[in-house]
PDB file of C-alpha atoms in Angstrom:
ATOM      1  CA  MET A   1     -63.721  47.595 -47.249  1.00  0.00           C
ATOM      2  CA  ALA A   2     -63.863  44.068 -47.349  1.00  0.00           C
ATOM      3  CA  PHE A   3     -67.880  43.312 -47.888  1.00  0.00           C
ATOM      4  CA  PHE A   4     -67.650  46.205 -50.656  1.00  0.00           C
ATOM      5  CA  PHE A   5     -65.419  44.593 -52.864  1.00  0.00           C
ATOM      6  CA  GLN A   6     -67.175  41.128 -52.409  1.00  0.00           C
ATOM      7  CA  GLU A   7     -70.128  43.106 -53.391  1.00  0.00           C
ATOM      8  CA  LEU A   8     -68.561  44.689 -56.368  1.00  0.00           C
ATOM      9  CA  VAL A   9     -67.593  41.276 -57.373  1.00  0.00           C
ATOM     10  CA  ASN A  10     -70.667  40.234 -57.063  1.00  0.00           C
ATOM     11  CA  GLY A  11     -72.396  42.313 -58.798  1.00  0.00           C
ATOM     12  CA  ILE A  12     -70.381  43.320 -61.885  1.00  0.00           C
ATOM     13  CA  THR A  13     -70.484  38.834 -62.130  1.00  0.00           C
ATOM     14  CA  THR A  14     -74.242  39.340 -62.033  1.00  0.00           C
ATOM     15  CA  GLY A  15     -74.121  42.870 -64.437  1.00  0.00           C
ATOM     16  CA  ALA A  16     -72.613  40.080 -66.364  1.00  0.00           C
ATOM     17  CA  LEU A  17     -75.357  37.827 -67.211  1.00  0.00           C
ATOM     18  CA  TYR A  18     -77.932  40.848 -67.527  1.00  0.00           C
ATOM     19  CA  ALA A  19     -75.421  42.882 -70.162  1.00  0.00           C
ATOM     20  CA  LEU A  20     -75.338  39.578 -71.537  1.00  0.00           C
ATOM     21  CA  VAL A  21     -79.118  39.386 -72.482  1.00  0.00           C
ATOM     22  CA  ALA A  22     -79.765  42.850 -72.950  1.00  0.00           C
ATOM     23  CA  LEU A  23     -77.488  42.628 -76.219  1.00  0.00           C
ATOM     24  CA  GLY A  24     -79.866  40.837 -77.756  1.00  0.00           C
ATOM     25  CA  PHE A  25     -81.962  43.326 -76.811  1.00  0.00           C
ATOM     26  CA  THR A  26     -80.862  46.091 -78.786  1.00  0.00           C
ATOM     27  CA  MET A  27     -78.591  45.038 -81.132  1.00  0.00           C
ATOM     28  CA  VAL A  28     -82.375  43.388 -83.063  1.00  0.00           C
ATOM     29  CA  TYR A  29     -83.301  47.036 -81.857  1.00  0.00           C
ATOM     30  CA  GLY A  30     -81.075  48.324 -83.202  1.00  0.00           C
ATOM     31  CA  VAL A  31     -81.765  46.583 -86.673  1.00  0.00           C
ATOM     32  CA  LEU A  32     -85.199  46.137 -87.190  1.00  0.00           C
ATOM     33  CA  GLN A  33     -86.129  49.072 -84.633  1.00  0.00           C
ATOM     34  CA  LEU A  34     -89.004  46.037 -82.335  1.00  0.00           C
ATOM     35  CA  LEU A  35     -88.848  44.778 -79.111  1.00  0.00           C
ATOM     36  CA  ASN A  36     -87.859  41.191 -78.747  1.00  0.00           C
ATOM     37  CA  PHE A  37     -90.241  40.438 -75.094  1.00  0.00           C
ATOM     38  CA  ALA A  38     -89.082  36.857 -75.369  1.00  0.00           C
ATOM     39  CA  HIS A  39     -85.805  37.421 -75.430  1.00  0.00           C
ATOM     40  CA  GLY A  40     -86.254  36.536 -71.271  1.00  0.00           C
ATOM     41  CA  ASP A  41     -87.697  33.312 -72.223  1.00  0.00           C
ATOM     42  CA  LEU A  42     -84.850  32.274 -74.500  1.00  0.00           C
ATOM     43  CA  TYR A  43     -82.320  32.666 -71.375  1.00  0.00           C
ATOM     44  CA  MET A  44     -84.544  31.137 -69.465  1.00  0.00           C
ATOM     45  CA  VAL A  45     -83.892  27.618 -72.541  1.00  0.00           C
ATOM     46  CA  GLY A  46     -81.025  28.378 -72.161  1.00  0.00           C
ATOM     47  CA  ALA A  47     -80.655  27.650 -68.791  1.00  0.00           C
ATOM     48  CA  TYR A  48     -82.700  24.047 -69.355  1.00  0.00           C
ATOM     49  CA  VAL A  49     -80.329  23.294 -71.429  1.00  0.00           C
ATOM     50  CA  GLY A  50     -76.506  23.520 -69.381  1.00  0.00           C
ATOM     51  CA  PHE A  51     -78.817  21.445 -66.873  1.00  0.00           C
ATOM     52  CA  PHE A  52     -80.500  18.919 -69.720  1.00  0.00           C
ATOM     53  CA  VAL A  53     -76.941  18.754 -70.545  1.00  0.00           C
ATOM     54  CA  ILE A  54     -75.407  17.632 -67.124  1.00  0.00           C
ATOM     55  CA  GLN A  55     -78.120  14.951 -66.679  1.00  0.00           C
ATOM     56  CA  TRP A  56     -77.164  13.885 -69.754  1.00  0.00           C
ATOM     57  CA  PHE A  57     -73.782  12.800 -69.653  1.00  0.00           C
ATOM     58  CA  GLY A  58     -74.739  11.272 -65.639  1.00  0.00           C
ATOM     59  CA  GLY A  59     -75.245  13.781 -63.290  1.00  0.00           C
ATOM     60  CA  PRO A  60     -73.232  16.423 -61.325  1.00  0.00           C
ATOM     61  CA  SER A  61     -72.699  13.316 -58.479  1.00  0.00           C
ATOM     62  CA  HIS A  62     -71.143  10.949 -61.574  1.00  0.00           C
ATOM     63  CA  LEU A  63     -70.056  13.206 -64.641  1.00  0.00           C
ATOM     64  CA  THR A  64     -68.558  10.600 -67.736  1.00  0.00           C
ATOM     65  CA  ILE A  65     -66.498  13.622 -69.299  1.00  0.00           C
ATOM     66  CA  ALA A  66     -64.117  15.983 -68.125  1.00  0.00           C
ATOM     67  CA  VAL A  67     -65.648  19.166 -66.615  1.00  0.00           C
ATOM     68  CA  PRO A  68     -63.906  21.742 -69.000  1.00  0.00           C
ATOM     69  CA  LEU A  69     -65.815  19.554 -72.187  1.00  0.00           C
ATOM     70  CA  LEU A  70     -69.388  19.689 -70.235  1.00  0.00           C
ATOM     71  CA  LEU A  71     -68.800  23.441 -69.941  1.00  0.00           C
ATOM     72  CA  LEU A  72     -67.172  23.945 -73.760  1.00  0.00           C
ATOM     73  CA  ILE A  73     -70.592  21.209 -74.827  1.00  0.00           C
ATOM     74  CA  MET A  74     -73.014  23.331 -72.440  1.00  0.00           C
ATOM     75  CA  PHE A  75     -72.903  26.005 -74.041  1.00  0.00           C
ATOM     76  CA  VAL A  76     -73.001  25.335 -77.787  1.00  0.00           C
ATOM     77  CA  LEU A  77     -75.570  23.954 -77.526  1.00  0.00           C
ATOM     78  CA  ALA A  78     -77.430  26.745 -75.764  1.00  0.00           C
ATOM     79  CA  ALA A  79     -76.091  28.507 -78.198  1.00  0.00           C
ATOM     80  CA  GLY A  80     -76.861  26.193 -81.625  1.00  0.00           C
ATOM     81  CA  LEU A  81     -79.846  25.878 -79.942  1.00  0.00           C
ATOM     82  CA  VAL A  82     -81.338  29.014 -78.323  1.00  0.00           C
ATOM     83  CA  GLY A  83     -80.066  30.620 -81.296  1.00  0.00           C
ATOM     84  CA  GLY A  84     -81.949  28.498 -84.060  1.00  0.00           C
ATOM     85  CA  LEU A  85     -85.018  29.568 -81.812  1.00  0.00           C
ATOM     86  CA  GLY A  86     -84.498  32.996 -82.366  1.00  0.00           C
ATOM     87  CA  VAL A  87     -84.388  32.506 -85.951  1.00  0.00           C
ATOM     88  CA  ALA A  88     -87.669  30.578 -85.872  1.00  0.00           C
ATOM     89  CA  ILE A  89     -89.100  33.838 -83.820  1.00  0.00           C
ATOM     90  CA  GLU A  90     -87.838  36.200 -86.582  1.00  0.00           C
ATOM     91  CA  ARG A  91     -89.568  34.450 -89.445  1.00  0.00           C
ATOM     92  CA  PHE A  92     -92.580  33.529 -88.450  1.00  0.00           C
ATOM     93  CA  ALA A  93     -92.767  36.197 -86.061  1.00  0.00           C
ATOM     94  CA  TYR A  94     -91.465  39.720 -86.273  1.00  0.00           C
ATOM     95  CA  ARG A  95     -91.062  38.888 -90.749  1.00  0.00           C
ATOM     96  CA  PRO A  96     -95.072  39.564 -90.742  1.00  0.00           C
ATOM     97  CA  LEU A  97     -94.671  42.888 -88.248  1.00  0.00           C
ATOM     98  CA  ARG A  98     -91.905  44.428 -90.211  1.00  0.00           C
ATOM     99  CA  ASN A  99     -94.125  47.199 -92.100  1.00  0.00           C
ATOM    100  CA  ALA A 100     -96.766  46.876 -89.806  1.00  0.00           C
ATOM    101  CA  PRO A 101     -96.706  49.609 -87.008  1.00  0.00           C
ATOM    102  CA  ARG A 102     -94.550  50.087 -84.815  1.00  0.00           C
ATOM    103  CA  ILE A 103     -97.554  49.680 -81.224  1.00  0.00           C
ATOM    104  CA  ALA A 104     -98.131  46.405 -82.913  1.00  0.00           C
ATOM    105  CA  PRO A 105     -95.706  44.399 -82.207  1.00  0.00           C
ATOM    106  CA  LEU A 106     -92.762  22.487 -72.353  1.00  0.00           C
ATOM    107  CA  PHE A 107     -91.591  23.277 -68.712  1.00  0.00           C
ATOM    108  CA  GLY A 108     -92.925  21.648 -65.189  1.00  0.00           C
ATOM    109  CA  ALA A 109     -92.976  24.078 -63.027  1.00  0.00           C
ATOM    110  CA  GLN A 110     -90.662  22.643 -60.331  1.00  0.00           C
ATOM    111  CA  THR A 111     -87.292  23.548 -59.967  1.00  0.00           C
ATOM    112  CA  ARG A 112     -84.071  22.446 -61.308  1.00  0.00           C
ATOM    113  CA  ILE A 113     -80.934  22.050 -58.709  1.00  0.00           C
ATOM    114  CA  TYR A 114     -77.305  22.562 -61.464  1.00  0.00           C
ATOM    115  CA  ASN A 115     -76.322  21.028 -57.810  1.00  0.00           C
ATOM    116  CA  THR A 116     -73.560  23.571 -59.720  1.00  0.00           C
ATOM    117  CA  PRO A 117     -70.932  22.463 -56.788  1.00  0.00           C
ATOM    118  CA  GLU A 118     -70.855  18.966 -56.602  1.00  0.00           C
ATOM    119  CA  PHE A 119     -68.591  18.753 -60.410  1.00  0.00           C
ATOM    120  CA  ILE A 120     -67.224  23.221 -60.536  1.00  0.00           C
ATOM    121  CA  SER A 121     -63.981  22.292 -58.459  1.00  0.00           C
ATOM    122  CA  PHE A 122     -64.518  26.480 -56.380  1.00  0.00           C
ATOM    123  CA  SER A 123     -61.335  25.227 -54.899  1.00  0.00           C
ATOM    124  CA  GLY A 124     -59.412  27.301 -58.012  1.00  0.00           C
ATOM    125  CA  GLY A 125     -61.150  30.131 -57.221  1.00  0.00           C
ATOM    126  CA  ILE A 126     -58.452  33.654 -56.926  1.00  0.00           C
ATOM    127  CA  GLN A 127     -59.128  34.442 -52.292  1.00  0.00           C
ATOM    128  CA  ILE A 128     -58.003  38.365 -52.171  1.00  0.00           C
ATOM    129  CA  GLY A 129     -58.282  38.857 -47.894  1.00  0.00           C
ATOM    130  CA  SER A 130     -61.256  38.122 -47.362  1.00  0.00           C
ATOM    131  CA  VAL A 131     -62.815  39.206 -51.071  1.00  0.00           C
ATOM    132  CA  SER A 132     -63.647  35.261 -52.773  1.00  0.00           C
ATOM    133  CA  ILE A 133     -63.886  35.034 -56.339  1.00  0.00           C
ATOM    134  CA  ASP A 134     -65.570  31.330 -57.026  1.00  0.00           C
ATOM    135  CA  ALA A 135     -64.472  29.367 -59.872  1.00  0.00           C
ATOM    136  CA  VAL A 136     -68.023  29.961 -61.561  1.00  0.00           C
ATOM    137  CA  GLN A 137     -67.132  33.827 -61.026  1.00  0.00           C
ATOM    138  CA  ILE A 138     -64.691  33.521 -63.008  1.00  0.00           C
ATOM    139  CA  LEU A 139     -66.185  30.861 -65.440  1.00  0.00           C
ATOM    140  CA  VAL A 140     -68.386  33.876 -65.949  1.00  0.00           C
ATOM    141  CA  LEU A 141     -66.905  37.688 -66.407  1.00  0.00           C
ATOM    142  CA  VAL A 142     -63.974  36.313 -68.361  1.00  0.00           C
ATOM    143  CA  LEU A 143     -66.535  34.415 -70.757  1.00  0.00           C
ATOM    144  CA  GLY A 144     -68.503  36.924 -70.694  1.00  0.00           C
ATOM    145  CA  LEU A 145     -66.023  39.791 -71.697  1.00  0.00           C
ATOM    146  CA  VAL A 146     -64.950  37.986 -74.611  1.00  0.00           C
ATOM    147  CA  LEU A 147     -67.589  37.418 -75.798  1.00  0.00           C
ATOM    148  CA  MET A 148     -68.838  41.425 -74.838  1.00  0.00           C
ATOM    149  CA  ALA A 149     -65.655  42.122 -76.964  1.00  0.00           C
ATOM    150  CA  GLY A 150     -66.287  39.800 -80.009  1.00  0.00           C
ATOM    151  CA  LEU A 151     -69.452  40.126 -80.230  1.00  0.00           C
ATOM    152  CA  GLN A 152     -68.377  44.789 -80.605  1.00  0.00           C
ATOM    153  CA  LEU A 153     -64.988  43.366 -83.067  1.00  0.00           C
ATOM    154  CA  LEU A 154     -67.937  41.717 -85.136  1.00  0.00           C
ATOM    155  CA  VAL A 155     -70.303  44.570 -85.731  1.00  0.00           C
ATOM    156  CA  ASN A 156     -66.958  47.165 -86.377  1.00  0.00           C
ATOM    157  CA  ARG A 157     -64.877  44.739 -88.245  1.00  0.00           C
ATOM    158  CA  THR A 158     -66.501  42.048 -90.171  1.00  0.00           C
ATOM    159  CA  LYS A 159     -68.545  42.358 -93.581  1.00  0.00           C
ATOM    160  CA  LEU A 160     -72.055  41.199 -91.887  1.00  0.00           C
ATOM    161  CA  GLY A 161     -71.303  43.839 -89.381  1.00  0.00           C
ATOM    162  CA  LYS A 162     -71.222  46.193 -91.516  1.00  0.00           C
ATOM    163  CA  GLN A 163     -74.174  44.225 -93.372  1.00  0.00           C
ATOM    164  CA  MET A 164     -75.929  45.280 -89.763  1.00  0.00           C
ATOM    165  CA  ARG A 165     -74.135  48.602 -89.164  1.00  0.00           C
ATOM    166  CA  ALA A 166     -76.104  48.826 -92.585  1.00  0.00           C
ATOM    167  CA  VAL A 167     -79.356  47.791 -92.600  1.00  0.00           C
ATOM    168  CA  ALA A 168     -80.241  49.992 -88.955  1.00  0.00           C
ATOM    169  CA  ALA A 169     -79.234  53.207 -90.939  1.00  0.00           C
ATOM    170  CA  ASP A 170     -81.454  52.394 -93.965  1.00  0.00           C
ATOM    171  CA  ARG A 171     -83.014  49.008 -94.798  1.00  0.00           C
ATOM    172  CA  GLU A 172     -84.551  50.418 -98.304  1.00  0.00           C
ATOM    173  CA  ALA A 173     -81.421  51.713 -98.989  1.00  0.00           C
ATOM    174  CA  ALA A 174     -79.246  48.594 -98.013  1.00  0.00           C
ATOM    175  CA  GLU A 175     -81.243  46.256-100.424  1.00  0.00           C
ATOM    176  CA  MET A 176     -80.719  48.698-102.561  1.00  0.00           C
ATOM    177  CA  LEU A 177     -77.813  47.805-102.451  1.00  0.00           C
ATOM    178  CA  GLY A 178     -77.373  44.210-102.962  1.00  0.00           C
ATOM    179  CA  ILE A 179     -77.407  43.515 -99.474  1.00  0.00           C
ATOM    180  CA  ASN A 180     -79.767  40.116 -97.592  1.00  0.00           C
ATOM    181  CA  VAL A 181     -81.888  42.310 -95.953  1.00  0.00           C
ATOM    182  CA  ASN A 182     -83.297  38.943 -94.334  1.00  0.00           C
ATOM    183  CA  PHE A 183     -80.549  36.880 -94.081  1.00  0.00           C
ATOM    184  CA  THR A 184     -78.843  39.457 -91.738  1.00  0.00           C
ATOM    185  CA  ILE A 185     -81.353  40.215 -89.805  1.00  0.00           C
ATOM    186  CA  ALA A 186     -81.973  36.556 -89.137  1.00  0.00           C
ATOM    187  CA  ALA A 187     -78.314  36.060 -88.281  1.00  0.00           C
ATOM    188  CA  THR A 188     -79.080  39.741 -85.850  1.00  0.00           C
ATOM    189  CA  PHE A 189     -81.326  37.253 -83.710  1.00  0.00           C
ATOM    190  CA  PHE A 190     -79.280  33.952 -84.111  1.00  0.00           C
ATOM    191  CA  ILE A 191     -76.389  36.261 -82.218  1.00  0.00           C
ATOM    192  CA  GLY A 192     -77.987  37.728 -80.492  1.00  0.00           C
ATOM    193  CA  SER A 193     -80.580  34.016 -79.025  1.00  0.00           C
ATOM    194  CA  ALA A 194     -77.509  32.885 -79.135  1.00  0.00           C
ATOM    195  CA  LEU A 195     -75.674  34.990 -76.494  1.00  0.00           C
ATOM    196  CA  ALA A 196     -79.509  34.686 -74.196  1.00  0.00           C
ATOM    197  CA  GLY A 197     -78.116  30.974 -74.069  1.00  0.00           C
ATOM    198  CA  ILE A 198     -75.583  31.075 -72.612  1.00  0.00           C
ATOM    199  CA  ALA A 199     -76.203  33.532 -70.279  1.00  0.00           C
ATOM    200  CA  GLY A 200     -79.072  30.863 -69.091  1.00  0.00           C
ATOM    201  CA  VAL A 201     -76.242  28.176 -68.550  1.00  0.00           C
ATOM    202  CA  MET A 202     -74.593  31.090 -66.840  1.00  0.00           C
ATOM    203  CA  GLY A 203     -77.589  32.097 -64.950  1.00  0.00           C
ATOM    204  CA  GLY A 204     -77.613  28.531 -63.412  1.00  0.00           C
ATOM    205  CA  LEU A 205     -73.667  27.584 -63.025  1.00  0.00           C
ATOM    206  CA  LEU A 206     -73.721  30.481 -61.247  1.00  0.00           C
ATOM    207  CA  PHE A 207     -76.828  30.734 -59.723  1.00  0.00           C
ATOM    208  CA  ASN A 208     -77.612  26.690 -59.020  1.00  0.00           C
ATOM    209  CA  GLN A 209     -80.564  26.109 -59.999  1.00  0.00           C
ATOM    210  CA  VAL A 210     -83.083  26.932 -62.881  1.00  0.00           C
ATOM    211  CA  THR A 211     -87.172  28.121 -63.188  1.00  0.00           C
ATOM    212  CA  ALA A 212     -89.415  28.543 -65.846  1.00  0.00           C
ATOM    213  CA  MET A 213     -89.950  31.946 -64.513  1.00  0.00           C
ATOM    214  CA  ILE A 214     -86.670  32.717 -64.640  1.00  0.00           C
ATOM    215  CA  GLY A 215     -86.858  34.122 -68.248  1.00  0.00           C
ATOM    216  CA  PHE A 216     -89.420  37.039 -67.479  1.00  0.00           C
ATOM    217  CA  ILE A 217     -87.499  38.335 -64.146  1.00  0.00           C
ATOM    218  CA  ALA A 218     -84.467  38.279 -66.834  1.00  0.00           C
ATOM    219  CA  GLY A 219     -85.813  39.734 -69.137  1.00  0.00           C
ATOM    220  CA  LEU A 220     -87.560  42.148 -67.289  1.00  0.00           C
ATOM    221  CA  LYS A 221     -83.931  43.394 -65.572  1.00  0.00           C
ATOM    222  CA  ALA A 222     -82.036  42.768 -69.600  1.00  0.00           C
ATOM    223  CA  PHE A 223     -85.128  45.502 -71.105  1.00  0.00           C
ATOM    224  CA  THR A 224     -84.035  47.645 -68.294  1.00  0.00           C
ATOM    225  CA  ALA A 225     -80.126  47.691 -68.605  1.00  0.00           C
ATOM    226  CA  ALA A 226     -80.535  48.117 -72.490  1.00  0.00           C
ATOM    227  CA  VAL A 227     -82.707  51.452 -71.918  1.00  0.00           C
ATOM    228  CA  VAL A 228     -80.699  52.739 -69.428  1.00  0.00           C
ATOM    229  CA  GLY A 229     -77.517  52.904 -71.373  1.00  0.00           C
ATOM    230  CA  GLY A 230     -78.564  54.015 -73.840  1.00  0.00           C
ATOM    231  CA  ILE A 231     -81.855  51.184 -76.377  1.00  0.00           C
ATOM    232  CA  GLY A 232     -79.618  50.180 -79.359  1.00  0.00           C
ATOM    233  CA  SER A 233     -76.246  50.485 -78.409  1.00  0.00           C
ATOM    234  CA  ILE A 234     -73.787  48.057 -77.902  1.00  0.00           C
ATOM    235  CA  PRO A 235     -71.429  49.482 -75.125  1.00  0.00           C
ATOM    236  CA  GLY A 236     -74.306  51.194 -73.975  1.00  0.00           C
ATOM    237  CA  ALA A 237     -75.589  47.147 -72.969  1.00  0.00           C
ATOM    238  CA  MET A 238     -72.782  46.163 -71.479  1.00  0.00           C
ATOM    239  CA  LEU A 239     -72.574  49.598 -69.664  1.00  0.00           C
ATOM    240  CA  GLY A 240     -76.114  49.403 -68.146  1.00  0.00           C
ATOM    241  CA  GLY A 241     -76.084  45.310 -67.789  1.00  0.00           C
ATOM    242  CA  LEU A 242     -73.411  46.083 -65.395  1.00  0.00           C
ATOM    243  CA  LEU A 243     -74.317  48.834 -63.405  1.00  0.00           C
ATOM    244  CA  LEU A 244     -77.879  46.913 -62.527  1.00  0.00           C
ATOM    245  CA  GLY A 245     -76.151  43.921 -61.055  1.00  0.00           C
ATOM    246  CA  VAL A 246     -73.564  46.208 -59.017  1.00  0.00           C
ATOM    247  CA  ALA A 247     -76.947  48.669 -58.198  1.00  0.00           C
ATOM    248  CA  GLU A 248     -78.706  45.591 -57.058  1.00  0.00           C
ATOM    249  CA  SER A 249     -75.504  44.055 -54.667  1.00  0.00           C
ATOM    250  CA  PHE A 250     -74.641  47.082 -53.230  1.00  0.00           C
ATOM    251  CA  ILE A 251     -78.133  47.173 -52.706  1.00  0.00           C
ATOM    252  CA  THR A 252     -78.645  43.521 -51.081  1.00  0.00           C
ATOM    253  CA  GLY A 253     -75.821  43.914 -49.378  1.00  0.00           C
ATOM    254  CA  TYR A 254     -75.671  47.281 -47.413  1.00  0.00           C
ATOM    255  CA  ILE A 255     -80.012  47.422 -47.720  1.00  0.00           C
ATOM    256  CA  SER A 256     -81.923  44.166 -47.603  1.00  0.00           C
ATOM    257  CA  SER A 257     -83.013  42.606 -50.758  1.00  0.00           C
ATOM    258  CA  THR A 258     -86.753  43.238 -50.567  1.00  0.00           C
ATOM    259  CA  TYR A 259     -86.703  46.445 -51.980  1.00  0.00           C
ATOM    260  CA  THR A 260     -83.900  45.390 -55.108  1.00  0.00           C
ATOM    261  CA  ASN A 261     -86.420  45.961 -58.535  1.00  0.00           C
ATOM    262  CA  LEU A 262     -87.935  49.266 -56.141  1.00  0.00           C
ATOM    263  CA  PHE A 263     -84.121  50.891 -56.799  1.00  0.00           C
ATOM    264  CA  VAL A 264     -83.639  49.009 -60.268  1.00  0.00           C
ATOM    265  CA  PHE A 265     -86.527  51.382 -62.274  1.00  0.00           C
ATOM    266  CA  ALA A 266     -86.183  53.912 -59.883  1.00  0.00           C
ATOM    267  CA  LEU A 267     -82.349  53.932 -61.283  1.00  0.00           C
ATOM    268  CA  LEU A 268     -84.302  53.404 -65.063  1.00  0.00           C
ATOM    269  CA  ILE A 269     -86.555  56.446 -64.189  1.00  0.00           C
ATOM    270  CA  ALA A 270     -83.735  58.818 -62.490  1.00  0.00           C
ATOM    271  CA  VAL A 271     -82.147  58.548 -65.789  1.00  0.00           C
ATOM    272  CA  MET A 272     -84.800  58.566 -68.753  1.00  0.00           C
ATOM    273  CA  LEU A 273     -85.372  61.949 -67.128  1.00  0.00           C
ATOM    274  CA  VAL A 274     -81.963  63.079 -66.932  1.00  0.00           C
ATOM    275  CA  ARG A 275     -80.998  61.707 -70.104  1.00  0.00           C
ATOM    276  CA  PRO A 276     -84.151  60.006 -72.362  1.00  0.00           C
ATOM    277  CA  THR A 277     -81.833  58.249 -75.125  1.00  0.00           C
ATOM    278  CA  GLY A 278     -79.848  56.827 -73.011  1.00  0.00           C
ATOM    279  CA  LEU A 279     -76.241  57.508 -71.084  1.00  0.00           C
ATOM    280  CA  LEU A 280     -74.696  56.380 -74.319  1.00  0.00           C
ATOM    281  CA  GLY A 281     -77.957  56.309 -76.585  1.00  0.00           C
ATOM    282  CA  ARG A 282     -78.323  59.720 -79.348  1.00  0.00           C
ATOM    283  CA  ALA A 283     -81.087  60.611 -80.176  1.00  0.00           C
ATOM    284  CA  GLN A 284     -81.825  59.402 -83.727  1.00  0.00           C
ATOM    285  CA  LEU A 285     -82.401  61.253 -87.164  1.00  0.00           C
ATOM    286  CA  GLN A 286     -85.861  62.017 -87.754  1.00  0.00           C
ATOM    287  CA  LYS A 287     -86.320  61.777 -92.099  1.00  0.00           C
ATOM    288  CA  VAL A 288     -88.921  64.465 -93.349  1.00  0.00           C
TER     289      VAL A 288
END
């Protein structure tokens, strides 16, 4: 049972990362009905931002600032820079394709090591029997849940969220009602990209390394999570990410990491066969 709960904790932690990246996929699709397959690479850029911030302040062994301030700078810079990159992608790559048919649509290769244990104390973790939750896992879980809850509040309780929902429902009608569609879509890209950037930093801290290829895998898994949960559904993206992370952890722990991707995509196929709209997705009404 101790092994079971340890794998459950590991799976939920990984799932929180997938969920944050999946939220960006589902936000952009929900508003624009387009898939941003560069989203996984935004996760990768966020991870590199975190790594270079650590090096800028002396490296993990000789930090010149306090760790809480370092983490704050990492997350804020990743959110701002990657969010801005997402806005640029929307402006120059996606805006010209808004009315096109839907089918139209600098780092070295060496591994960079975060050396997380050197500057984040693992003694601050939680030990429940033989199940251990270290400081980084706690950080990822708490920050992930806070960001997910914050996004839900933003979409459902703020003026910008109402504009996003209006543009998602009918872009032309929203524009006639005075909503700045371009700003709303750019804000959607910024928020989704910022979440991917923060998730990249969290992934670097959690897995202790970053390479130029992590974006492809993270993007693929996050897209799978978004589809399993119901593409376009924010709660669905959260649920899909957590389910995917837990499934991966149990498969790796009880069977073999060799078959992880096989089972993950088998889960996607199974969900699509039973419920094509995803677990929390709804069939769209077609205008006639």
